[in-house]
């Protein structure tokens, strides 16, 4: 052991897991650069990682084709009663799930090293930070965790002798027999993958996958599923939200927290470069916000992560120049294509496709090949501190005060570019009914419409009906200090499939309108679905947008909205009696306004 852990519970847990999983060795991660370099060198030597000549200290990994995204079907919330997990989660009784998984864990690390990764979600020393310890047999996970969280000896020191931590057990589920040769991306078959959360005990057990949120347990498992359950018990919020600071030409700072489903442009918005003169933006986080009411009664947010695990395809100097700059060095790339000159490439990178590349499955690829060169859920893992747009306050221990919440999704029709909630309860209704066409971030059908309340459908660690109630209660406590709530849709298309709105940096035009609303500087039209800007209220200066586009983007199609009602009713019906009455009232209110 490189250092001595004082925490008795931690020492005992590591011993217990080692006895169960039979690793060849146990390694306590110190979080140093030397450790990272050594693990990478070992993975390069083993053929699991490819160093990239064109990006300093950056490496390409190719996953097994069966292990490319989060597996929601294999993700479990195990609560003492099934009703406490609710209809949006897969539930298995605690005992049964533990029995199944203990069988899988038995001897699962044979031939491998068990790594102990003490990590902090949130800056060490922040009153809002929380400590976890991940045990894994994947060196790829160790290196990713070193970028995505704060790891190592300093965390164990902060933990002290008796402090609580969240134990996160991970195994790729691929033991090696003596003499058996390893593969570049070992993992277990789909039917043996389990991503399990025991929320009563704040416990995470993950088996069989090495990819992203299935394996980097600080992210979705801890910072969202377990933390959301903790947050409800303790009166705070753990949300699937980016955090952005927008600075007006007058120098007023607005903090925006925005929730969109996976692969709907959260990272792009988080690193927004405003297209309108005089406005500046700084990034604080791109995926998760932990928020608490501060002494002044306002809601303060921190980004619990330390890196970005961004979707690569579609990221370009046009869509997100800041992300492109962020992943120039010290970056882990997964499932991108490899170019002949030792760089990576992906679809939508904004540069011509190379004449020849090696695709994410390791095969020769050239333009016109039947399959994409990069997997649609290919990712970059890069340190947040490397982002040129990162705010100097991104690690502020007390967080930043939130002025604006935004919800949204990917809808080619019906939902206007922007709507402001009529009040907090209506805002909760907008969050609770958020809908989006599915993307490649989750294994499953792409492009199918689904309700994704608060973009938390895959991430809420308890009954979503109780989560809605928690939002109402937070609003009651915040009173007139509550952030204003808006709903956006950057993804509207014409009947011919053309985008109606340019998106990206031009989204700042919509954000600026929200800030003006917060200041009471601009009027809005009241419609049955909320407040909308008039066609001349958005600053469209310098934008070559046909007037019919803006007309369509801000049009409320009453008939189309009426047609949404049955789907919302069905969505709410899933929650039965547990659905808060205040949401039922909101639905009746909407129906009346649409009929009125
Ligand atoms: C993510 C996701 O990786 O939401 O952030 O899938
Ligand atoms: Mn996410």
Coordinates of C-alpha atoms and ligand atoms in Angstrom, one line a residue:
X1 CA 0.0 0.0 0.0
X2 CA 1.5 3.3 -1.1
X3 CA -0.2 5.0 1.9
X4 CA -2.1 4.0 5.0
X5 CA -5.8 4.6 5.1
X6 CA -6.9 5.6 8.5
X7 CA -10.6 5.0 7.8
X8 CA -11.4 1.6 9.4
X9 CA -14.5 1.0 7.4
X10 CA -12.6 1.6 4.2
X11 CA -9.7 -0.8 5.1
X12 CA -12.2 -3.5 6.1
X13 CA -14.3 -3.0 2.9
X14 CA -11.3 -3.3 0.6
X15 CA -10.2 -6.5 2.4
X16 CA -13.7 -7.9 2.1
X17 CA -13.9 -7.2 -1.6
X18 CA -10.4 -8.6 -2.2
X19 CA -11.4 -11.8 -0.5
X20 CA -14.5 -12.0 -2.6
X21 CA -13.0 -11.1 -6.0
X22 CA -9.6 -12.7 -5.7
X23 CA -7.5 -10.1 -7.5
X24 CA -3.8 -10.9 -8.1
X25 CA -2.8 -7.6 -6.5
X26 CA -4.4 -4.6 -4.7
X27 CA -3.3 -1.1 -5.6
X28 CA -4.3 2.0 -3.7
X29 CA -4.4 4.9 -6.1
X30 CA -2.5 8.0 -5.0
X31 CA -3.8 10.1 -7.9
X32 CA -0.3 11.1 -9.1
X33 CA 0.7 11.9 -12.6
X34 CA 3.3 9.1 -12.3
X35 CA 0.6 6.6 -11.5
X36 CA -1.5 7.8 -14.5
X37 CA 1.5 7.6 -16.8
X38 CA 2.5 4.1 -15.6
X39 CA -1.1 2.7 -16.1
X40 CA -1.3 4.2 -19.6
X41 CA 2.1 2.8 -20.5
X42 CA 0.9 -0.6 -19.3
X43 CA -2.3 -0.3 -21.4
X44 CA -0.3 0.8 -24.4
X45 CA 2.0 -2.2 -24.0
X46 CA -1.0 -4.5 -23.7
X47 CA -2.5 -3.2 -26.9
X48 CA -5.5 -1.6 -25.1
X49 CA -4.5 2.0 -25.6
X50 CA -3.1 3.8 -28.7
X51 CA -1.0 6.9 -28.0
X52 CA -1.9 9.7 -30.4
X53 CA 1.0 11.4 -32.1
X54 CA -1.0 14.5 -32.8
X55 CA -2.3 15.1 -29.3
X56 CA 0.1 15.3 -26.4
X57 CA -0.4 12.7 -23.7
X58 CA -3.6 11.5 -25.3
X59 CA -4.7 7.9 -26.0
X60 CA -7.4 6.2 -28.0
X61 CA -9.3 3.2 -26.7
X62 CA -11.7 0.9 -28.7
X63 CA -14.4 -0.7 -26.7
X64 CA -15.9 -4.1 -27.3
X65 CA -18.8 -3.6 -29.7
X66 CA -21.2 -4.8 -27.1
X67 CA -20.1 -2.2 -24.6
X68 CA -20.6 1.2 -26.1
X69 CA -23.1 3.1 -23.9
X70 CA -25.0 3.2 -20.7
X71 CA -27.3 0.2 -20.3
X72 CA -30.6 1.4 -18.9
X73 CA -32.2 -2.0 -19.2
X74 CA -29.5 -3.4 -16.9
X75 CA -29.6 -0.5 -14.4
X76 CA -31.3 -1.2 -11.1
X77 CA -32.6 0.9 -8.2
X78 CA -32.9 -1.5 -5.3
X79 CA -35.0 -0.1 -2.5
X80 CA -36.7 -2.0 0.4
X81 CA -40.1 -1.5 -1.3
X82 CA -40.6 -1.6 -5.1
X83 CA -42.9 1.5 -4.9
X84 CA -40.0 3.5 -3.6
X85 CA -38.1 2.9 -6.8
X86 CA -41.1 3.9 -8.9
X87 CA -42.2 3.1 -12.4
X88 CA -39.2 4.7 -14.2
X89 CA -36.7 2.4 -12.6
X90 CA -35.9 -1.3 -12.8
X91 CA -36.3 -2.8 -9.4
X92 CA -35.1 -6.1 -7.9
X93 CA -35.3 -6.9 -4.1
X94 CA -32.1 -6.0 -2.3
X95 CA -31.4 -9.6 -1.1
X96 CA -32.0 -11.1 -4.5
X97 CA -29.9 -8.6 -6.4
X98 CA -27.1 -8.9 -3.9
X99 CA -27.2 -12.7 -4.1
X100 CA -27.1 -12.6 -7.9
X101 CA -24.2 -10.1 -7.9
X102 CA -22.2 -11.8 -5.2
X103 CA -22.2 -14.9 -7.3
X104 CA -20.9 -12.8 -10.3
X105 CA -18.3 -11.0 -8.1
X106 CA -16.9 -14.3 -6.7
X107 CA -13.4 -14.6 -8.2
X108 CA -14.2 -12.0 -10.9
X109 CA -10.8 -10.2 -10.6
X110 CA -8.6 -13.3 -11.0
X111 CA -5.5 -12.4 -13.0
X112 CA -6.2 -8.7 -12.5
X113 CA -5.3 -5.9 -10.2
X114 CA -7.9 -4.4 -7.8
X115 CA -7.5 -0.7 -7.8
X116 CA -8.8 1.4 -4.9
X117 CA -9.8 4.9 -6.1
X118 CA -10.8 7.3 -3.3
X119 CA -12.5 10.2 -5.0
X120 CA -14.3 13.4 -4.1
X121 CA -17.3 14.7 -5.9
X122 CA -16.9 18.4 -5.6
X123 CA -13.8 20.4 -4.7
X124 CA -12.1 18.9 -1.6
X125 CA -13.1 21.0 1.3
X126 CA -16.3 22.3 -0.2
X127 CA -19.2 22.0 2.3
X128 CA -21.1 20.5 -0.6
X129 CA -18.6 17.9 -1.7
X130 CA -19.0 14.2 -0.9
X131 CA -16.5 11.4 -0.9
X132 CA -16.8 8.0 -2.6
X133 CA -14.4 5.1 -3.1
X134 CA -14.5 3.1 -6.2
X135 CA -12.9 -0.4 -6.3
X136 CA -12.3 -1.5 -9.9
X137 CA -10.3 -4.0 -11.9
X138 CA -10.1 -1.6 -14.9
X139 CA -7.0 0.6 -15.3
X140 CA -9.0 2.5 -18.0
X141 CA -11.5 3.4 -15.3
X142 CA -8.7 4.6 -13.0
X143 CA -7.3 6.9 -15.6
X144 CA -10.8 8.2 -16.5
X145 CA -11.7 8.8 -12.8
X146 CA -8.5 10.7 -12.4
X147 CA -9.7 13.2 -15.0
X148 CA -13.4 13.1 -14.1
X149 CA -13.0 13.5 -10.3
X150 CA -10.5 14.4 -7.7
X151 CA -8.8 11.2 -6.6
X152 CA -6.1 9.8 -4.4
X153 CA -4.3 10.1 -1.2
X154 CA -5.5 13.6 -0.4
X155 CA -9.1 12.3 -0.5
X156 CA -8.2 9.5 2.0
X157 CA -6.7 12.1 4.3
X158 CA -9.8 14.2 4.1
X159 CA -11.9 11.2 4.9
X160 CA -10.5 10.9 8.4
X161 CA -11.0 7.8 10.7
X162 CA -14.8 7.4 10.8
X163 CA -16.2 9.6 8.1
X164 CA -18.8 8.1 5.8
X165 CA -18.1 7.5 2.1
X166 CA -20.1 5.9 -0.7
X167 CA -18.6 2.5 -1.6
X168 CA -18.7 1.9 -5.3
X169 CA -17.8 -1.6 -6.4
X170 CA -16.9 -2.1 -10.1
X171 CA -15.7 -5.1 -12.0
X172 CA -15.5 -5.6 -15.8
X173 CA -16.5 -9.2 -15.0
X174 CA -13.7 -10.8 -17.1
X175 CA -11.4 -12.9 -14.9
X176 CA -8.2 -14.2 -16.6
X177 CA -7.2 -17.8 -16.2
X178 CA -3.5 -18.5 -15.7
X179 CA -1.8 -18.1 -19.1
X180 CA -5.0 -16.7 -20.7
X181 CA -4.3 -13.8 -23.0
X182 CA -6.2 -10.6 -22.3
X183 CA -8.3 -8.8 -24.9
X184 CA -8.1 -5.0 -25.5
X185 CA -11.5 -4.3 -23.9
X186 CA -12.5 -7.1 -21.5
X187 CA -16.1 -7.1 -20.4
X188 CA -19.0 -9.4 -19.6
X189 CA -21.9 -10.3 -22.0
X190 CA -25.0 -8.1 -21.8
X191 CA -27.0 -10.6 -19.7
X192 CA -24.3 -10.4 -17.0
X193 CA -24.1 -6.6 -16.9
X194 CA -25.6 -5.0 -13.8
X195 CA -25.5 -1.4 -12.7
X196 CA -27.1 -1.5 -9.3
X197 CA -27.8 1.0 -6.6
X198 CA -28.8 0.2 -3.1
X199 CA -30.1 3.6 -2.0
X200 CA -30.9 2.7 1.6
X201 CA -27.3 2.0 2.2
X202 CA -25.8 4.4 -0.4
X203 CA -24.1 1.5 -2.1
X204 CA -23.2 1.1 -5.8
X205 CA -22.4 -2.3 -7.4
X206 CA -21.5 -2.4 -11.1
X207 CA -20.6 -5.5 -13.0
X208 CA -19.7 -6.4 -16.6
X209 CA -19.3 -3.1 -18.4
X210 CA -16.2 -0.8 -18.7
X211 CA -18.0 2.0 -20.5
X212 CA -18.8 5.5 -19.3
X213 CA -21.5 5.9 -16.8
X214 CA -21.7 2.1 -16.3
X215 CA -18.1 2.1 -15.0
X216 CA -17.0 5.7 -13.9
X217 CA -19.2 5.4 -10.9
X218 CA -18.8 8.9 -9.6
X219 CA -20.8 10.3 -12.4
X220 CA -24.3 8.9 -13.1
X221 CA -24.4 6.3 -10.3
X222 CA -23.1 8.4 -7.4
X223 CA -23.6 12.1 -8.4
X224 CA -27.1 11.5 -9.8
X225 CA -28.8 8.3 -8.7
X226 CA -27.4 7.9 -5.2
X227 CA -27.1 11.7 -4.7
X228 CA -30.6 12.4 -5.8
X229 CA -31.9 10.0 -3.1
X230 CA -29.6 11.6 -0.5
X231 CA -30.6 15.1 -1.7
X232 CA -34.3 14.4 -1.1
X233 CA -33.6 13.1 2.4
X234 CA -31.4 16.0 3.2
X235 CA -33.3 18.8 1.4
X236 CA -31.0 19.7 -1.5
X237 CA -30.9 18.9 -5.2
X238 CA -28.8 16.6 -7.5
X239 CA -29.6 17.4 -11.1
X240 CA -28.6 16.4 -14.6
X241 CA -27.7 20.0 -15.4
X242 CA -25.0 22.0 -16.9
X243 CA -24.0 25.2 -15.1
X244 CA -23.2 28.3 -17.1
X245 CA -22.3 31.9 -16.1
X246 CA -23.5 34.5 -18.6
X247 CA -22.2 38.1 -18.3
X248 CA -24.3 40.9 -19.8
X249 CA -22.8 44.0 -21.5
X250 CA -23.6 45.8 -18.2
X251 CA -21.4 43.3 -16.3
X252 CA -24.3 41.6 -14.4
X253 CA -23.6 37.9 -13.9
X254 CA -26.4 35.4 -14.4
X255 CA -26.0 31.8 -13.5
X256 CA -28.0 29.3 -15.5
X257 CA -28.5 25.6 -14.8
X258 CA -30.0 23.6 -17.6
X259 CA -31.3 20.1 -17.9
X260 CA -31.3 18.3 -21.3
X261 CA -31.4 14.6 -22.0
X262 CA -28.1 12.9 -23.0
X263 CA -26.6 14.1 -26.3
X264 CA -28.9 17.1 -26.6
X265 CA -26.1 19.7 -26.6
X266 CA -25.5 20.2 -22.8
X267 CA -21.8 20.3 -23.3
X268 CA -22.2 22.7 -26.3
X269 CA -24.4 25.0 -24.2
X270 CA -22.1 24.8 -21.2
X271 CA -19.2 26.1 -23.3
X272 CA -21.3 28.6 -25.3
X273 CA -19.5 31.5 -27.0
X274 CA -22.2 34.1 -27.3
X275 CA -23.0 35.3 -30.8
X276 CA -24.3 38.6 -29.6
X277 CA -21.8 41.5 -29.0
X278 CA -21.0 42.4 -25.5
X279 CA -22.2 39.2 -23.8
X280 CA -19.7 36.7 -22.3
X281 CA -20.1 33.2 -21.1
X282 CA -18.1 31.0 -18.7
X283 CA -18.4 27.3 -18.1
X284 CA -18.9 25.9 -14.6
X285 CA -20.1 22.4 -15.4
X286 CA -21.5 20.4 -18.3
X287 CA -23.5 17.5 -16.9
X288 CA -24.3 17.6 -13.2
X289 CA -25.3 20.2 -10.6
X290 CA -25.5 19.8 -6.9
X291 CA -27.5 22.6 -5.4
X292 CA -28.3 23.8 -1.8
X293 CA -30.1 26.7 -0.4
X294 CA -27.5 29.2 0.9
X295 CA -27.7 31.4 4.0
X296 CA -29.2 34.2 1.9
X297 CA -32.1 31.9 0.8
X298 CA -30.9 31.6 -2.8
X299 CA -30.0 28.3 -4.5
X300 CA -26.2 27.7 -4.9
X301 CA -24.8 25.2 -7.3
X302 CA -21.5 23.3 -7.6
X303 CA -20.3 21.0 -10.4
X304 CA -19.3 17.8 -8.6
X305 CA -17.1 16.7 -11.5
X306 CA -13.6 17.7 -12.5
X307 CA -13.7 16.7 -16.2
X308 CA -15.9 16.4 -19.2
X309 CA -17.0 13.1 -20.7
X310 CA -18.4 14.6 -23.9
X311 CA -20.0 13.0 -26.9
X312 CA -17.4 13.4 -29.7
X313 CA -19.4 13.1 -33.0
X314 CA -20.8 16.4 -33.9
X315 CA -18.3 18.3 -31.9
X316 CA -16.5 20.8 -34.1
X317 CA -14.9 24.2 -34.2
X318 CA -18.3 25.4 -35.3
X319 CA -20.5 23.6 -32.8
X320 CA -18.2 23.8 -29.8
X321 CA -14.7 25.4 -30.3
X322 CA -14.1 25.3 -26.5
X323 CA -14.5 21.6 -26.4
X324 CA -12.2 21.2 -29.4
X325 CA -9.6 23.2 -27.5
X326 CA -10.2 21.3 -24.3
X327 CA -9.4 17.9 -25.8
X328 CA -6.2 18.9 -27.6
X329 CA -4.0 17.2 -25.0
X330 CA -4.2 15.0 -21.8
X331 CA -7.3 13.5 -23.2
X332 CA -8.7 9.9 -23.4
X333 CA -10.6 9.2 -26.5
X334 CA -12.9 6.2 -26.8
X335 CA -14.4 4.8 -30.0
X336 CA -13.2 7.5 -32.3
X337 CA -11.6 6.7 -35.6
X338 CA -7.7 6.7 -35.9
X339 CA -6.2 8.7 -38.8
X340 CA -3.0 7.5 -40.6
X341 CA -1.1 10.5 -39.2
X342 CA -1.8 9.5 -35.6
X343 CA -4.8 11.7 -34.8
X344 CA -8.5 11.0 -34.3
X345 CA -11.5 11.8 -36.4
X346 CA -15.2 11.6 -36.0
X347 CA -18.3 12.4 -38.0
X348 CA -19.3 16.0 -37.7
X349 CA -15.8 17.1 -36.7
X350 CA -16.0 19.9 -39.2
X351 CA -12.9 18.8 -41.2
X352 CA -13.0 16.6 -44.3
X353 CA -13.0 12.9 -43.7
X354 CA -9.6 11.4 -44.1
X355 CA -9.1 9.3 -47.2
X356 CA -8.3 6.4 -45.0
X357 CA -8.7 5.7 -41.3
X358 CA -9.1 2.8 -38.8
X359 CA -12.7 2.8 -37.6
X360 CA -13.8 2.3 -33.9
X361 CA -13.9 -1.4 -34.5
X362 CA -10.3 -1.5 -35.7
X363 CA -11.1 -2.0 -39.4
X364 CA -10.0 0.0 -42.5
X365 CA -12.4 2.8 -43.2
X366 CA -12.7 5.3 -46.1
X367 CA -15.4 7.8 -47.0
X368 CA -18.4 5.9 -48.3
X369 CA -17.8 2.9 -46.0
X370 CA -21.1 1.4 -44.9
X371 CA -20.7 2.3 -41.2
X372 CA -19.6 5.4 -39.5
X373 CA -15.9 5.7 -38.6
X374 CA -16.5 6.7 -35.0
X375 CA -19.3 5.2 -32.9
X376 CA -22.1 7.8 -32.5
X377 CA -21.5 7.6 -28.7
X378 CA -17.7 8.0 -29.0
X379 CA -16.4 10.1 -26.2
X380 CA -13.6 12.4 -25.0
X381 CA -12.6 12.5 -21.4
X382 CA -10.7 15.8 -20.7
X383 CA -9.9 17.9 -17.6
X384 CA -12.3 20.7 -17.1
X385 CA -9.4 23.0 -16.1
X386 CA -8.2 22.7 -19.8
X387 CA -11.3 24.4 -21.1
X388 CA -10.5 27.9 -22.3
X389 CA -14.1 29.0 -21.3
X390 CA -13.8 27.6 -17.7
X391 CA -14.9 30.1 -15.1
X392 CA -12.4 31.2 -12.5
X393 CA -15.1 30.3 -10.0
X394 CA -15.8 26.7 -11.3
X395 CA -14.3 25.3 -8.1
X396 CA -15.8 27.8 -5.7
X397 CA -16.5 25.8 -2.6
X398 CA -19.9 27.4 -1.9
X399 CA -21.0 27.3 -5.5
X400 CA -22.7 30.0 -7.6
X401 CA -26.2 31.4 -7.1
X402 CA -28.7 30.2 -9.8
X403 CA -30.9 32.7 -11.5
X404 CA -32.4 30.6 -14.2
X405 CA -33.4 27.0 -14.8
X406 CA -33.8 25.7 -18.3
X407 CA -35.4 22.4 -19.4
X408 CA -35.6 21.1 -22.9
X409 CA -35.2 18.3 -25.3
X410 CA -34.9 17.4 -28.9
X411 CA -38.2 17.9 -30.6
X412 CA -38.5 18.4 -34.4
X413 CA -42.0 19.8 -34.0
X414 CA -44.6 21.4 -31.7
X415 CA -42.4 22.8 -28.9
X416 CA -41.4 26.4 -29.5
X417 CA -37.9 27.8 -29.3
X418 CA -38.4 29.2 -25.9
X419 CA -41.2 29.4 -23.3
X420 CA -41.1 30.9 -19.8
X421 CA -43.0 29.1 -17.1
X422 CA -46.0 31.0 -15.7
X423 CA -44.8 30.4 -12.1
X424 CA -42.7 27.8 -10.2
X425 CA -45.5 25.1 -10.2
X426 CA -45.9 25.5 -14.0
X427 CA -42.1 25.3 -14.3
X428 CA -42.2 22.0 -12.4
X429 CA -44.9 20.9 -14.8
X430 CA -42.6 21.8 -17.8
X431 CA -39.7 19.8 -16.2
X432 CA -42.0 16.9 -15.4
X433 CA -43.4 16.6 -18.9
X434 CA -40.1 17.3 -20.8
X435 CA -39.8 15.1 -23.9
X436 CA -37.1 14.3 -26.3
X437 CA -36.3 12.1 -29.3
X438 CA -33.8 9.4 -28.1
X439 CA -30.1 9.5 -29.0
X440 CA -27.2 7.1 -29.1
X441 CA -26.1 7.9 -25.5
X442 CA -28.2 5.0 -24.3
X443 CA -28.4 1.6 -25.9
X444 CA -31.8 1.3 -27.6
X445 CA -33.8 2.8 -30.5
X446 CA -32.6 6.2 -31.7
X447 CA -35.1 9.0 -32.6
X448 CA -38.1 7.7 -30.6
X449 CA -40.1 10.2 -28.6
X450 CA -39.9 9.7 -24.9
X451 CA -40.9 11.7 -21.8
X452 CA -37.7 12.4 -19.9
X453 CA -38.7 14.4 -16.9
X454 CA -36.1 16.9 -15.9
X455 CA -33.7 14.8 -18.1
X456 CA -33.6 12.6 -15.0
X457 CA -35.5 9.6 -16.3
X458 CA -32.4 7.3 -16.4
X459 CA -30.8 9.0 -13.3
X460 CA -33.4 9.5 -10.6
X461 CA -32.6 7.2 -7.7
X462 CA -36.1 6.9 -6.3
X463 CA -39.7 7.2 -7.2
X464 CA -40.0 10.0 -9.8
X465 CA -43.4 11.1 -8.3
X466 CA -41.6 11.8 -5.0
X467 CA -38.9 13.6 -7.0
X468 CA -41.6 15.9 -8.5
X469 CA -42.9 16.6 -5.0
X470 CA -39.3 17.4 -3.9
X471 CA -39.2 20.0 -6.6
X472 CA -42.4 21.6 -5.4
X473 CA -41.1 21.6 -1.8
X474 CA -37.8 23.2 -2.9
X475 CA -39.8 25.9 -4.6
X476 CA -41.9 26.5 -1.5
X477 CA -38.7 26.9 0.5
X478 CA -37.1 29.2 -2.1
X479 CA -40.2 31.4 -2.4
X480 CA -39.4 34.6 -4.3
X481 CA -35.7 33.7 -4.3
X482 CA -36.4 30.8 -6.6
X483 CA -34.8 30.7 -10.0
X484 CA -37.0 31.6 -13.0
X485 CA -37.9 28.5 -15.2
X486 CA -37.8 28.3 -19.0
X487 CA -38.2 25.6 -21.5
X488 CA -36.2 25.5 -24.8
X489 CA -36.1 23.5 -28.0
X490 CA -33.1 24.2 -30.2
X491 CA -34.1 21.3 -32.5
X492 CA -37.1 22.4 -34.5
X493 CA -37.2 21.4 -38.2
X494 CA -39.2 22.3 -41.2
X495 CA -41.5 19.8 -42.9
X496 CA -38.6 19.2 -45.3
X497 CA -36.2 18.4 -42.4
X498 CA -34.2 21.6 -42.4
X499 CA -33.2 23.2 -39.1
X500 CA -35.3 26.2 -38.2
X501 CA -32.8 27.6 -35.7
X502 CA -29.0 27.8 -36.1
X503 CA -28.3 26.8 -32.5
X504 CA -24.9 26.8 -30.9
X505 CA -23.5 30.3 -30.2
X506 CA -26.8 31.8 -31.4
X507 CA -28.6 30.2 -28.5
X508 CA -27.1 33.1 -26.5
X509 CA -29.9 35.3 -28.1
X510 CA -32.5 33.2 -26.3
X511 CA -30.5 33.2 -23.0
X512 CA -30.1 37.0 -23.3
X513 CA -33.9 37.3 -23.5
X514 CA -34.2 35.2 -20.3
X515 CA -31.8 37.5 -18.5
X516 CA -33.9 40.5 -19.6
X517 CA -37.0 38.7 -18.3
X518 CA -35.2 38.2 -14.9
X519 CA -34.5 41.9 -14.9
X520 CA -38.1 42.8 -15.9
X521 CA -36.6 44.6 -18.9
X522 CA -38.8 43.0 -21.5
X523 CA -42.4 42.1 -22.0
X524 CA -43.6 38.6 -23.0
X525 CA -46.9 37.4 -24.4
X526 CA -49.0 35.1 -22.3
X527 CA -50.1 32.0 -24.1
X528 CA -51.8 28.8 -22.9
X529 CA -48.4 27.1 -22.7
X530 CA -46.5 29.9 -21.0
X531 CA -44.9 33.3 -21.7
X532 CA -43.3 33.6 -25.1
X533 CA -41.2 36.4 -26.6
X534 CA -42.7 38.5 -29.4
X535 CA -41.0 38.0 -32.8
X536 CA -39.1 41.3 -32.3
X537 CA -38.1 40.6 -28.7
X538 CA -35.1 38.4 -29.5
X539 CA -31.9 40.1 -30.5
X540 CA -31.4 38.7 -34.0
X541 CA -28.9 41.3 -35.1
X542 CA -26.3 39.9 -37.6
X543 CA -28.3 36.7 -38.0
X544 CA -29.5 35.8 -41.4
X545 CA -32.7 34.1 -40.4
X546 CA -35.8 34.2 -42.7
X547 CA -38.7 35.9 -40.8
X548 CA -40.9 32.9 -41.4
X549 CA -38.5 30.8 -39.4
X550 CA -38.8 33.0 -36.3
X551 CA -42.5 33.1 -36.8
X552 CA -42.7 29.3 -36.8
X553 CA -40.2 29.0 -33.9
X554 CA -42.4 31.2 -31.7
X555 CA -45.8 30.0 -32.9
X556 CA -48.0 28.1 -30.4
X557 CA -49.9 25.5 -32.4
X558 CA -52.9 25.0 -30.2
X559 CA -54.1 21.9 -32.1
X560 CA -50.7 20.3 -31.9
X561 CA -50.6 21.1 -28.1
X562 CA -54.1 19.6 -27.6
X563 CA -52.8 16.5 -29.3
X564 CA -50.0 16.3 -26.7
X565 CA -52.4 16.1 -23.8
X566 CA -53.2 12.3 -24.0
X567 CA -49.5 11.5 -24.0
X568 CA -49.0 13.7 -21.0
X569 CA -51.9 12.1 -19.3
X570 CA -50.5 8.6 -20.0
X571 CA -47.1 9.7 -18.7
X572 CA -48.7 11.0 -15.5
X573 CA -50.8 7.9 -15.1
X574 CA -47.7 5.8 -14.7
X575 CA -47.2 7.4 -11.3
X576 CA -50.7 6.6 -10.0
X577 CA -51.8 8.0 -6.7
X578 CA -48.3 9.1 -5.9
X579 CA -48.3 11.8 -8.5
X580 CA -48.4 15.2 -6.7
X581 CA -51.9 16.8 -6.8
X582 CA -50.1 20.0 -7.9
X583 CA -49.1 18.3 -11.2
X584 CA -52.6 17.2 -11.8
X585 CA -53.7 20.8 -11.3
X586 CA -51.2 21.9 -13.8
X587 CA -52.4 19.5 -16.4
X588 CA -56.1 20.6 -15.9
X589 CA -54.9 24.2 -16.1
X590 CA -53.2 23.6 -19.4
X591 CA -56.2 21.7 -20.8
X592 CA -58.5 24.6 -19.8
X593 CA -56.2 27.2 -21.3
X594 CA -55.9 25.3 -24.5
X595 CA -59.7 24.9 -24.7
X596 CA -60.4 28.4 -23.6
Ligands
LIG1 C1 -23.7 11.4 -20.2 C2 -25.1 10.9 -20.4 O1 -22.7 10.7 -20.5 O2 -26.0 11.7 -20.0 O3 -23.5 12.5 -19.7 O4 -25.3 9.9 -21.1
LIG2 MN1 -25.3 13.4 -18.9

